[in-house]
Tab-separated table of C-alpha atoms (C1' of nucleotides) in Angstrom:
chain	number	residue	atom	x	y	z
A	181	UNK	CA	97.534	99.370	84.214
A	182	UNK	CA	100.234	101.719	83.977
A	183	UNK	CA	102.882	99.837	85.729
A	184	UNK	CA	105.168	101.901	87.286
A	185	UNK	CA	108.908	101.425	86.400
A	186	UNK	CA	110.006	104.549	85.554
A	187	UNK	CA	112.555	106.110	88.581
A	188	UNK	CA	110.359	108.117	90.948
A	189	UNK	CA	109.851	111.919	91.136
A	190	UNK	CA	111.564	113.969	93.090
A	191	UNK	CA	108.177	114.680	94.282
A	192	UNK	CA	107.273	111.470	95.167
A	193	UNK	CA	110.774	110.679	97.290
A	194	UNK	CA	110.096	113.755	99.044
A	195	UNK	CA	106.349	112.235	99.834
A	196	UNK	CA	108.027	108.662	100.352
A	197	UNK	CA	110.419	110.171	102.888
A	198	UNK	CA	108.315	112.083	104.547
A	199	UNK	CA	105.716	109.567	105.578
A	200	UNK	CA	108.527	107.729	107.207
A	201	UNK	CA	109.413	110.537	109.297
A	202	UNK	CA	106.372	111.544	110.033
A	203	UNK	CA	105.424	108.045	111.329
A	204	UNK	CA	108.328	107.889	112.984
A	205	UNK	CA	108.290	111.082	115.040
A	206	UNK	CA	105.274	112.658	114.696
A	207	UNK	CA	104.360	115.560	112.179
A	208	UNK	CA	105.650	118.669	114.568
A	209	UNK	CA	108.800	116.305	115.397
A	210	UNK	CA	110.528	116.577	111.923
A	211	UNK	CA	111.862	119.683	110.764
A	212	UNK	CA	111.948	121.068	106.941
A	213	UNK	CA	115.707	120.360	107.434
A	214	UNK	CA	115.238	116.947	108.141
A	215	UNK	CA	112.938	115.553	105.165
A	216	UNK	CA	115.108	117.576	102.690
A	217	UNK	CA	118.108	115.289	103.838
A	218	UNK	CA	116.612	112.535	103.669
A	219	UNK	CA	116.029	113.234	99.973
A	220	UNK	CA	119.613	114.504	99.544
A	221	UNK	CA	118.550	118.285	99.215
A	222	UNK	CA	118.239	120.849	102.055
A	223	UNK	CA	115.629	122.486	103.668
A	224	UNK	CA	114.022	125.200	101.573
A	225	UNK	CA	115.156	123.173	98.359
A	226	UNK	CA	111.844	121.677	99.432
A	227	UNK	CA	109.971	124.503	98.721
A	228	UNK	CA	110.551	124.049	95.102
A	229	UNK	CA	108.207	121.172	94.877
A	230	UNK	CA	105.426	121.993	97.781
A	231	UNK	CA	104.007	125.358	99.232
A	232	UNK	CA	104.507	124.324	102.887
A	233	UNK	CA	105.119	121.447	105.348
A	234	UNK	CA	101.607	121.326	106.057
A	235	UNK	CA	100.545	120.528	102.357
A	236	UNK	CA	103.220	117.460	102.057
A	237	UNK	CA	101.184	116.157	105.002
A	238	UNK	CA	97.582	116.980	102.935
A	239	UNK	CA	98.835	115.025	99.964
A	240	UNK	CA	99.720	111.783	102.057
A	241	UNK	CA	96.412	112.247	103.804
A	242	UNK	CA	93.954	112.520	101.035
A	243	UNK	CA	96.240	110.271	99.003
A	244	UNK	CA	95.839	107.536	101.203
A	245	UNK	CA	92.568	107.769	101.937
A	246	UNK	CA	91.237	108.696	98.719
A	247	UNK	CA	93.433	105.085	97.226
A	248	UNK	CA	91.922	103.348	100.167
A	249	UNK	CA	88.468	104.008	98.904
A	250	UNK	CA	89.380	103.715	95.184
A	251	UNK	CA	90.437	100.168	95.862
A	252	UNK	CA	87.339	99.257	97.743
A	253	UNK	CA	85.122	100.604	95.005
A	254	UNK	CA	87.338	98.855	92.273
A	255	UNK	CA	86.804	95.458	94.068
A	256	UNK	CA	83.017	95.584	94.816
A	257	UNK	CA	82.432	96.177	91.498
A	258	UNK	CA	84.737	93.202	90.507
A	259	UNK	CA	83.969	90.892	92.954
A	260	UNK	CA	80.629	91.606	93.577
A	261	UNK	CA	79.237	88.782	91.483
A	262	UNK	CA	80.549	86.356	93.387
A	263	UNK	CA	78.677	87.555	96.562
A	264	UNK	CA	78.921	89.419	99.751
A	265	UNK	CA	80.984	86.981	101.277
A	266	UNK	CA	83.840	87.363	98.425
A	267	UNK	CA	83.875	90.856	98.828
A	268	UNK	CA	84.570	91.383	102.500
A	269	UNK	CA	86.804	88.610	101.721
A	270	UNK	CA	88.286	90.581	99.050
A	271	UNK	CA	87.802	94.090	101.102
A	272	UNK	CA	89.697	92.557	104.222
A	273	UNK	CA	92.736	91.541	101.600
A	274	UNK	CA	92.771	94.888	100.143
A	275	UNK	CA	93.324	96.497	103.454
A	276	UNK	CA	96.143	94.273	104.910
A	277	UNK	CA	97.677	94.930	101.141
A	278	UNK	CA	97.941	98.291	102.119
A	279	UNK	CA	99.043	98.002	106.036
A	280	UNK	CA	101.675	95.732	105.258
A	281	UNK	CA	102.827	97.638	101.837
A	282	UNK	CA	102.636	101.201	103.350
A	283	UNK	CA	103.409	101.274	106.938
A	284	UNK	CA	104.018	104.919	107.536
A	285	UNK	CA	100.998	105.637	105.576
A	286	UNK	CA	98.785	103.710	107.603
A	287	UNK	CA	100.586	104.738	110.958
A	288	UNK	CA	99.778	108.447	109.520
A	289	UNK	CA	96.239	107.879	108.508
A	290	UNK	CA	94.848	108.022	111.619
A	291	UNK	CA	97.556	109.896	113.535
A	292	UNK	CA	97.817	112.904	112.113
A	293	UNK	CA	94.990	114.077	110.855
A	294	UNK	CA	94.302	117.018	113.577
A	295	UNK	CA	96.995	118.508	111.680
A	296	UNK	CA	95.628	119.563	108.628
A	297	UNK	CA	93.783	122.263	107.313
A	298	UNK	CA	90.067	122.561	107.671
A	299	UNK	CA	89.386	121.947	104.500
A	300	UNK	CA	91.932	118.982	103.545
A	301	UNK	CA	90.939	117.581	107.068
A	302	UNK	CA	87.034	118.056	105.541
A	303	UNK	CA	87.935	115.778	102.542
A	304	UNK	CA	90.322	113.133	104.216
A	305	UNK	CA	87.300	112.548	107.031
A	306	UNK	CA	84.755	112.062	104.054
A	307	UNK	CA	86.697	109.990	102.364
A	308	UNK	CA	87.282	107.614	105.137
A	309	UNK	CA	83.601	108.192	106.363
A	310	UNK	CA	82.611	106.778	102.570
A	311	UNK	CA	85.285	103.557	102.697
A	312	UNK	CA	83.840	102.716	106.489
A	313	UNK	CA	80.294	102.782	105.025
A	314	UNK	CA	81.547	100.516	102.426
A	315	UNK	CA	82.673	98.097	104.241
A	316	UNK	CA	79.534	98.417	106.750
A	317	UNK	CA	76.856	98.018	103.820
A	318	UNK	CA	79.112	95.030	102.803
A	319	UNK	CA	79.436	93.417	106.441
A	320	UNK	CA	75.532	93.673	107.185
A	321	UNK	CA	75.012	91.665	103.629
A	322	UNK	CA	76.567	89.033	104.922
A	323	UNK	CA	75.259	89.584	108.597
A	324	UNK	CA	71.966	90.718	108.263
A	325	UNK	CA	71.025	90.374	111.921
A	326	UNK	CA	73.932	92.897	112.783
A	327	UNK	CA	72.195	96.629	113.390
A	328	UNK	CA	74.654	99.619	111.934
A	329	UNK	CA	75.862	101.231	114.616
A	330	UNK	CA	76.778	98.100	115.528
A	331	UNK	CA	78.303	97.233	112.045
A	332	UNK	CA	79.984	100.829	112.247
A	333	UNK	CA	81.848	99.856	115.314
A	334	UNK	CA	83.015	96.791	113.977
A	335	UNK	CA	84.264	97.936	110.788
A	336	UNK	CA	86.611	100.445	113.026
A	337	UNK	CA	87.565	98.115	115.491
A	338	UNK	CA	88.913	95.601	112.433
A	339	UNK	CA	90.921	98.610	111.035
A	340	UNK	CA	92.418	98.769	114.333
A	341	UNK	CA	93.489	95.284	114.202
A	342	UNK	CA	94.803	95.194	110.913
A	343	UNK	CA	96.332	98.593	111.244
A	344	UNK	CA	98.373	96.957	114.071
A	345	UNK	CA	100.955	95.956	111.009
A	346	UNK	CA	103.881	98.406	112.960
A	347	UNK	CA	103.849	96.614	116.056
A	348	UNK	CA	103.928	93.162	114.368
A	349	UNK	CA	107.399	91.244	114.079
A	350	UNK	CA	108.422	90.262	110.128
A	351	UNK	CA	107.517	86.567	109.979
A	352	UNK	CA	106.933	86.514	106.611
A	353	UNK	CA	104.360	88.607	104.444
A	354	UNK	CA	102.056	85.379	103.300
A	355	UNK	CA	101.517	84.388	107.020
A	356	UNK	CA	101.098	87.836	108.656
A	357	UNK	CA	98.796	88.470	105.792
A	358	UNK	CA	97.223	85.297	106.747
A	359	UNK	CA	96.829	85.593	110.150
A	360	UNK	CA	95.253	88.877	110.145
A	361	UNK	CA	92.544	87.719	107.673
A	362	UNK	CA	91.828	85.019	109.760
A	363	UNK	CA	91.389	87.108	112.615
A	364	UNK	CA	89.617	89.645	111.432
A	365	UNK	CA	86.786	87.301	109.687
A	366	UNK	CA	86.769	85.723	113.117
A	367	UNK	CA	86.094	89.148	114.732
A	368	UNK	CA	83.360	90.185	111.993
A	369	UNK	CA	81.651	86.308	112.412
A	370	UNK	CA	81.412	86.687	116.251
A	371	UNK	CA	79.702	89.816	115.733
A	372	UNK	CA	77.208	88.261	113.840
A	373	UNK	CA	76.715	85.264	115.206
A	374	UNK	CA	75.781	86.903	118.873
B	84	UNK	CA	92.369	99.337	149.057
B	85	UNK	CA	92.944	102.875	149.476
B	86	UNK	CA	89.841	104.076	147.359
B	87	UNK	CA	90.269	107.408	146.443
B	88	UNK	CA	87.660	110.181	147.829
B	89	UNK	CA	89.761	113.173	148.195
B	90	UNK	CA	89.815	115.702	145.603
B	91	UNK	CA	92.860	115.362	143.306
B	92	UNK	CA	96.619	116.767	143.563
B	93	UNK	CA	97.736	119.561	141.954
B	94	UNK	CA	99.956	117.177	140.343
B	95	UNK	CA	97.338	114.352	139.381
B	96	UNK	CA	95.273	117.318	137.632
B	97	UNK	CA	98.029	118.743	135.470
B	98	UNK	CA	98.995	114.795	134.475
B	99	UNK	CA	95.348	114.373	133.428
B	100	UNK	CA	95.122	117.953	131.479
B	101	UNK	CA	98.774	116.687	129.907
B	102	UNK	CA	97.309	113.219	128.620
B	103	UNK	CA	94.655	114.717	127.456
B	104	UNK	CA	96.079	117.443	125.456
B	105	UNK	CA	99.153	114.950	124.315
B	106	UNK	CA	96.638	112.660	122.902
B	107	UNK	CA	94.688	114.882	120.712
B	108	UNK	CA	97.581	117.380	119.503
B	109	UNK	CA	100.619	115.012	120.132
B	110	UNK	CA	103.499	115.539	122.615
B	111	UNK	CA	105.128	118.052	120.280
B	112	UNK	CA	101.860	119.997	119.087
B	113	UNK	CA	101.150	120.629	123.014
B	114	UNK	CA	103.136	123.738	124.787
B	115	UNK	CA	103.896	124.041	128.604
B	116	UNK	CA	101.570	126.898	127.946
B	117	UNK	CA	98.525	125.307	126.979
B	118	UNK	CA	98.925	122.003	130.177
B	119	UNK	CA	99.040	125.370	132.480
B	120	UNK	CA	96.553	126.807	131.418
B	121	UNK	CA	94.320	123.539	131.630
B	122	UNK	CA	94.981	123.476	135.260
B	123	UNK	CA	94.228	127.021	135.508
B	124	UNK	CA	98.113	128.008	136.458
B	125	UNK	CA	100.250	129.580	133.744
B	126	UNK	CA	103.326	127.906	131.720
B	127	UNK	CA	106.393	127.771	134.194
B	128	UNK	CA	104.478	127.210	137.164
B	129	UNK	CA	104.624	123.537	136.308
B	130	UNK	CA	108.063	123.419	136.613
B	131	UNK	CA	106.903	123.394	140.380
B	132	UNK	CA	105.808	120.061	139.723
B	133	UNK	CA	107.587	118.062	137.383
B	134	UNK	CA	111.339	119.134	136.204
B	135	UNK	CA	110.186	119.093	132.636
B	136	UNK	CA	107.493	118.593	130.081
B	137	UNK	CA	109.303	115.027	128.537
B	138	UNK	CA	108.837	113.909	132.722
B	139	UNK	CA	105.030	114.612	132.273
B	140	UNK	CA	104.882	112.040	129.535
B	141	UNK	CA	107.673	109.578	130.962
B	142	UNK	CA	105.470	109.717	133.789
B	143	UNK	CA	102.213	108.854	131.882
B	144	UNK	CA	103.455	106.021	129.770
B	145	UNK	CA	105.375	104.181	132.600
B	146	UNK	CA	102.071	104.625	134.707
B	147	UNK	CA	99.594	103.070	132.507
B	148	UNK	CA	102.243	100.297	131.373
B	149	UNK	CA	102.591	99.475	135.003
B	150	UNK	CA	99.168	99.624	135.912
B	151	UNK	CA	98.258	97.283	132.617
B	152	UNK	CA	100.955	95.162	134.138
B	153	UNK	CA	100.212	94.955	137.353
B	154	UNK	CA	96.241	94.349	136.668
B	155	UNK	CA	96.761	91.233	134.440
B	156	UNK	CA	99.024	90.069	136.979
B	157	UNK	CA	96.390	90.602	139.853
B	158	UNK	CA	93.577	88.915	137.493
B	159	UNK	CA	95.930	85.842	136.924
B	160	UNK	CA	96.787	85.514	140.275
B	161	UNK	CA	92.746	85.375	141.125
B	162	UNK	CA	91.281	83.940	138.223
B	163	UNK	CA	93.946	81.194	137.548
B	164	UNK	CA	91.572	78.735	139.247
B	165	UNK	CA	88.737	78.857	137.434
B	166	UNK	CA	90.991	77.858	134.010
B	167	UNK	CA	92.676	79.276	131.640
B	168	UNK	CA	89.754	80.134	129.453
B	169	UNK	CA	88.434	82.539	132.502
B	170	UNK	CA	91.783	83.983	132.769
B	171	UNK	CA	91.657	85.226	129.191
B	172	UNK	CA	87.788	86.643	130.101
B	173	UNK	CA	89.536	88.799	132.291
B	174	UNK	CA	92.445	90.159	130.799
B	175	UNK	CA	89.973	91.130	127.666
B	176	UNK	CA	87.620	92.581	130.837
B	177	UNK	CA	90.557	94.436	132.063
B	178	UNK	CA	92.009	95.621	128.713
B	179	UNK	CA	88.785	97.252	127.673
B	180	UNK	CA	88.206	98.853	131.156
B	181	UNK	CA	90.971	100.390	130.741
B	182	UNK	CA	90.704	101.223	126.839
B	183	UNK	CA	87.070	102.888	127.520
B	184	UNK	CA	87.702	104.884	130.808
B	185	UNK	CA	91.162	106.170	130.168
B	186	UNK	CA	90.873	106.810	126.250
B	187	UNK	CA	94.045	109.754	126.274
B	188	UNK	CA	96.450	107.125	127.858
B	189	UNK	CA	95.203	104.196	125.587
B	190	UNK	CA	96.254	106.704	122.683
B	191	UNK	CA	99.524	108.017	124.007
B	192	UNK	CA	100.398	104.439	125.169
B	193	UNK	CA	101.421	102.982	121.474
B	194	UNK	CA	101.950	106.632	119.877
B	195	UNK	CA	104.064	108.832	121.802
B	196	UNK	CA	107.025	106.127	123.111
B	197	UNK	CA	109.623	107.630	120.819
B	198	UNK	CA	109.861	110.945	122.249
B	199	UNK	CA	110.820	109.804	125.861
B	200	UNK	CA	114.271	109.026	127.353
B	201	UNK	CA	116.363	105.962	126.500
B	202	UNK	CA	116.213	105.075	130.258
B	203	UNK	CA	112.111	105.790	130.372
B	204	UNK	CA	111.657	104.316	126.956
B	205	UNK	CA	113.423	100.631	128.349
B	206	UNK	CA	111.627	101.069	131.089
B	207	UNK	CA	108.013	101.245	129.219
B	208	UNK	CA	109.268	98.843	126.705
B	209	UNK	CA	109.743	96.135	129.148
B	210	UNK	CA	106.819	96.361	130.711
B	211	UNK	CA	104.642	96.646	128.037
B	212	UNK	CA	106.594	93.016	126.842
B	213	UNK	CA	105.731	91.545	130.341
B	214	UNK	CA	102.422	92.542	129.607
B	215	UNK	CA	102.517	91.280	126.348
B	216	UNK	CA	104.323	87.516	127.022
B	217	UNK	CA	101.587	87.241	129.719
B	218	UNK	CA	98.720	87.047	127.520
B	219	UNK	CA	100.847	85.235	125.527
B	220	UNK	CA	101.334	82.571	127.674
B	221	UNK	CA	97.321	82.164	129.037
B	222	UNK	CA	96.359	82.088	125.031
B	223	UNK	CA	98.747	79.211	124.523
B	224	UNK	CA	97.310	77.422	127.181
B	225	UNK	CA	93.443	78.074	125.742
B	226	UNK	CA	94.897	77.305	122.328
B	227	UNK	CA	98.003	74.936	122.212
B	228	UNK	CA	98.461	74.212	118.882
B	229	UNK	CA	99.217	77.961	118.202
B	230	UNK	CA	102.794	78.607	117.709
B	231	UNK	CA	104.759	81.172	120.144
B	232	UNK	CA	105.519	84.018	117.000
B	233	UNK	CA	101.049	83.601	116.031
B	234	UNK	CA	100.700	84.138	119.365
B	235	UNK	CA	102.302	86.952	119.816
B	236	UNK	CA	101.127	88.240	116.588
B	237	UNK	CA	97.612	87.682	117.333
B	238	UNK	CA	97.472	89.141	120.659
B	239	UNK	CA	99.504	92.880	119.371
B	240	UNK	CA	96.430	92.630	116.939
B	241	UNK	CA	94.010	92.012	119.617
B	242	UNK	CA	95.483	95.224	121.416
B	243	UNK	CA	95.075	96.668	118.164
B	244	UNK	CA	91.273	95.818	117.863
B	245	UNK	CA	90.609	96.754	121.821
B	246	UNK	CA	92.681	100.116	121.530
B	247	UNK	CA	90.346	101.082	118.742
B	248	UNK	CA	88.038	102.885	121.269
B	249	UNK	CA	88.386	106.148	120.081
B	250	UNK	CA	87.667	105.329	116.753
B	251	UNK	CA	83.994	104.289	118.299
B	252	UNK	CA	80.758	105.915	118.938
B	253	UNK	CA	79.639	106.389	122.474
B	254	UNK	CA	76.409	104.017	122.085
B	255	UNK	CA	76.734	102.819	125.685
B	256	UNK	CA	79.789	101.837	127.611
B	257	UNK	CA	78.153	98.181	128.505
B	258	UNK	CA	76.995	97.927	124.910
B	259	UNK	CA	80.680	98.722	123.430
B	260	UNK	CA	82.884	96.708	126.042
B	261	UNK	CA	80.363	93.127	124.935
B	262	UNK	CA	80.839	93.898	121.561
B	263	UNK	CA	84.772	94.535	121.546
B	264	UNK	CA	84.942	91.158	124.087
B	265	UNK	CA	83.315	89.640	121.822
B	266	UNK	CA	84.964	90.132	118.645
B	267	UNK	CA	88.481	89.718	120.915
B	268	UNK	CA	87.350	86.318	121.220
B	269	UNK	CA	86.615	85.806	117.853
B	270	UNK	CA	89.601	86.794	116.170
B	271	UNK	CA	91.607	84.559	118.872
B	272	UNK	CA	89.103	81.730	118.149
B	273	UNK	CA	90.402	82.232	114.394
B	274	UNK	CA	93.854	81.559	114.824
B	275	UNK	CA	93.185	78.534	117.483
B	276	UNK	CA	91.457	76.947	114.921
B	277	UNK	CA	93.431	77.231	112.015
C	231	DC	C1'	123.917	130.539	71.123
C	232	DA	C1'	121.124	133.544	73.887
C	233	DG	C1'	117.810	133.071	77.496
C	234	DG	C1'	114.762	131.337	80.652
C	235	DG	C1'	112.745	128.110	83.649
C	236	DA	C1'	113.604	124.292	86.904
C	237	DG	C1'	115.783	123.172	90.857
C	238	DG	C1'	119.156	123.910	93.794
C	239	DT	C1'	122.128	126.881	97.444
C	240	DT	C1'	122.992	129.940	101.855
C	241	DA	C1'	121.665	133.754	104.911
C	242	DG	C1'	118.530	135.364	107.727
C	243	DC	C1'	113.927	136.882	109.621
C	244	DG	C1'	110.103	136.411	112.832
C	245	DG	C1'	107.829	133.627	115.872
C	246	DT	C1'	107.457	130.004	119.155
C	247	DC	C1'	109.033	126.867	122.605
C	248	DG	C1'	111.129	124.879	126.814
C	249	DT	C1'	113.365	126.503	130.483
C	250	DT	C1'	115.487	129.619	134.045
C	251	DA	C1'	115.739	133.700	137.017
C	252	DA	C1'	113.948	136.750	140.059
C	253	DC	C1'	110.361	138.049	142.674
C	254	DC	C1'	105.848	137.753	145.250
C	255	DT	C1'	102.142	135.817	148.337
C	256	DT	C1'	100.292	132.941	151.704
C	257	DA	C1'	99.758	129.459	155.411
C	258	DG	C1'	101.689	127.021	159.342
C	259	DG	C1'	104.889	126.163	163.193
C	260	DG	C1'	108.606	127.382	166.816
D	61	DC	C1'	105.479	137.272	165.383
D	62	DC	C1'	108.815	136.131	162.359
D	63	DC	C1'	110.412	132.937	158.909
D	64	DT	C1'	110.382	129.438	155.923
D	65	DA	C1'	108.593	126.387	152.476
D	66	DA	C1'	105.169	125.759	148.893
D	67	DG	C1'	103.336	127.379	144.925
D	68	DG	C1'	102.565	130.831	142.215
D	69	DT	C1'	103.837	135.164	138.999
D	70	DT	C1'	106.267	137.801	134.890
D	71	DA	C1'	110.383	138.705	132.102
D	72	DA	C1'	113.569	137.046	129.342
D	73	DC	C1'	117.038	133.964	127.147
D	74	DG	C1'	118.687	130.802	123.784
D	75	DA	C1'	117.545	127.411	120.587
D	76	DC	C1'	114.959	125.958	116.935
D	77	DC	C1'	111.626	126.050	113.229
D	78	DG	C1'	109.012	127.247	109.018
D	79	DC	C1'	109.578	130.062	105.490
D	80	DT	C1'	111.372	133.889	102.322
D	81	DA	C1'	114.921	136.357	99.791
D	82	DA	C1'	118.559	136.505	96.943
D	83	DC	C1'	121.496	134.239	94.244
D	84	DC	C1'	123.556	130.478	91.419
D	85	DT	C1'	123.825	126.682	87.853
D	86	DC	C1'	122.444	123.812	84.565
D	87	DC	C1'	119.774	122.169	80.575
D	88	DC	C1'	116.581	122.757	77.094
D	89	DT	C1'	114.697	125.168	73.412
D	90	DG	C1'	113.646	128.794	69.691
DNA sequence: CAGGGAGGTTAGCGGTCGTTAACCTTAGGG
DNA sequence: CCCTAAGGTTAACGACCGCTAACCTCCCTG
């Protein structure tokens, strides 16, 4: 399990940090200057710990993305006994885990992602490209009638809803997490039901 | 009705190169440079235009929140005699209208607020909250036993789920606005029912 | 207890960016 | 036929930004 309550890394405040300010204003609106404040340290002091702006923004990236699919694998292989239906289930709960745990992450995920590298960009889109397949093969199990492309387009349009965590007020976790599952099965089911 | 046949402004053209570059690179990834050069005129000669690049995007962002505004207000207006129900139709018709043919101000609509002036910034803010409290209140009426703070929370998700257009594929704009209707419905359906 | 690496600091370089200044060209009206 | 306004141009300025250089200070270890 590896339960993590040791005090975090310099490294991973700088990450932490970061994200937020990226979210917040955008990857070319926060200066070096900026993130090393927010981690008590100044500017170059950052360079100790990561070649470049550019590669903090890699690391979130692939991190994300790469923990996104991780999780997804993890629970069809888990839940997958228990049917198709339990793992979207399970899928769609795994997801709003993460937008409502990691804000800035998600904001990031699929705002900044011109910004990278060719190479990093390469990865993060293949990562993502394997979790959206996922969750498609998944989704046509249940709704077999449902053609892929169609499925495809679905999938994304969910992640948009339950990406929409930022603009959401704070009405409690449990019922936000609530709602959006409700909502998104509803989306999925009227998709298959037309 | 003032349909538009004559070829664009200067102006129009350099606000449609400035959305579109915005959108992909983000307002601070984009020179004055680069929005000249779109419109085939080089860097300061937009300062002929507009008294600064942050007006460009003030400009943008309080146009589409107006015109949002303004269209659900025109659809309510007509539609509110054929029920509540129909009224909803059309705001979903209208949302993804505008989500599929103006995909750069969709994106720069919920991503690039931060970066404008506290005046502009109210200014947007307000209207996109008129826009929001309206749908608010014709969902309430379709679905009364949801709550005011569901509501509200189920309709920034629905904007989340329409606004995921360029996420999609291009299978067919008729083909992609049905299926995004659809699942808008849906995931309201879901939280009526509860 | 020397010494070296880890992790800071400040100064400053080179490039880019938004903006202004100064100047030029063209079309239309008195 | 001038003259003015509209709409361009290039040059350049000042600010800022990412990053490097040079240096310092612990703490750990042989």
């Amino acid at each position: 399990m590896a339960t993590r309550t040791d005090a975090p890394t310099r490294r991973e405040q700088i990450l932490k940090e970061a994200a937020r300010l990226f979210a917040e204003r955008g990857f070319h609106g926060v200066g070096v200057d900026e993130i090393g404040a927010a981690v008590g340290i100044s500017g170059p002091g950052l360079y100790r710990h990561f070649p470049g702006k550019d590669a903090m923004l890699a690391e979130l990236l692939v991190g994300i993305s790469d923990s996104l699919l991780t999780g997804a694998k993890r629970r069809l292989a888990e839940d997958g006994a228990a049917g198709a239906e339990a793992v979207l289930d399970s899928l769609i709960e795994g997801h709003i885990d993460f937008a409502l745990d990691d804000r800035p992450l998600i904001t990031l995920h699929d705002r900044e992602l011109d910004r990278l590298r060719d190479a990093d960009r390469k990865m993060v889109r293949q990562l993502q490209r394997q979790y959206v397949e996922l969750w498609v093969g998944v989704l046509r199990e249940v709704y077999p009638a449902v053609a892929e492309p169609a499925a495809r387009s679905a999938v994304h349009s969910v992640f948009g809803l339950l990406n929409s965590t930022p603009h959401l007020g704070r009405p409690g976790r449990a019922v936000t997490a609530s709602l959006l599952h409700r909502m998104a099965r509803g989306a999925f089911a009227a998709v298959g039901e037309a």
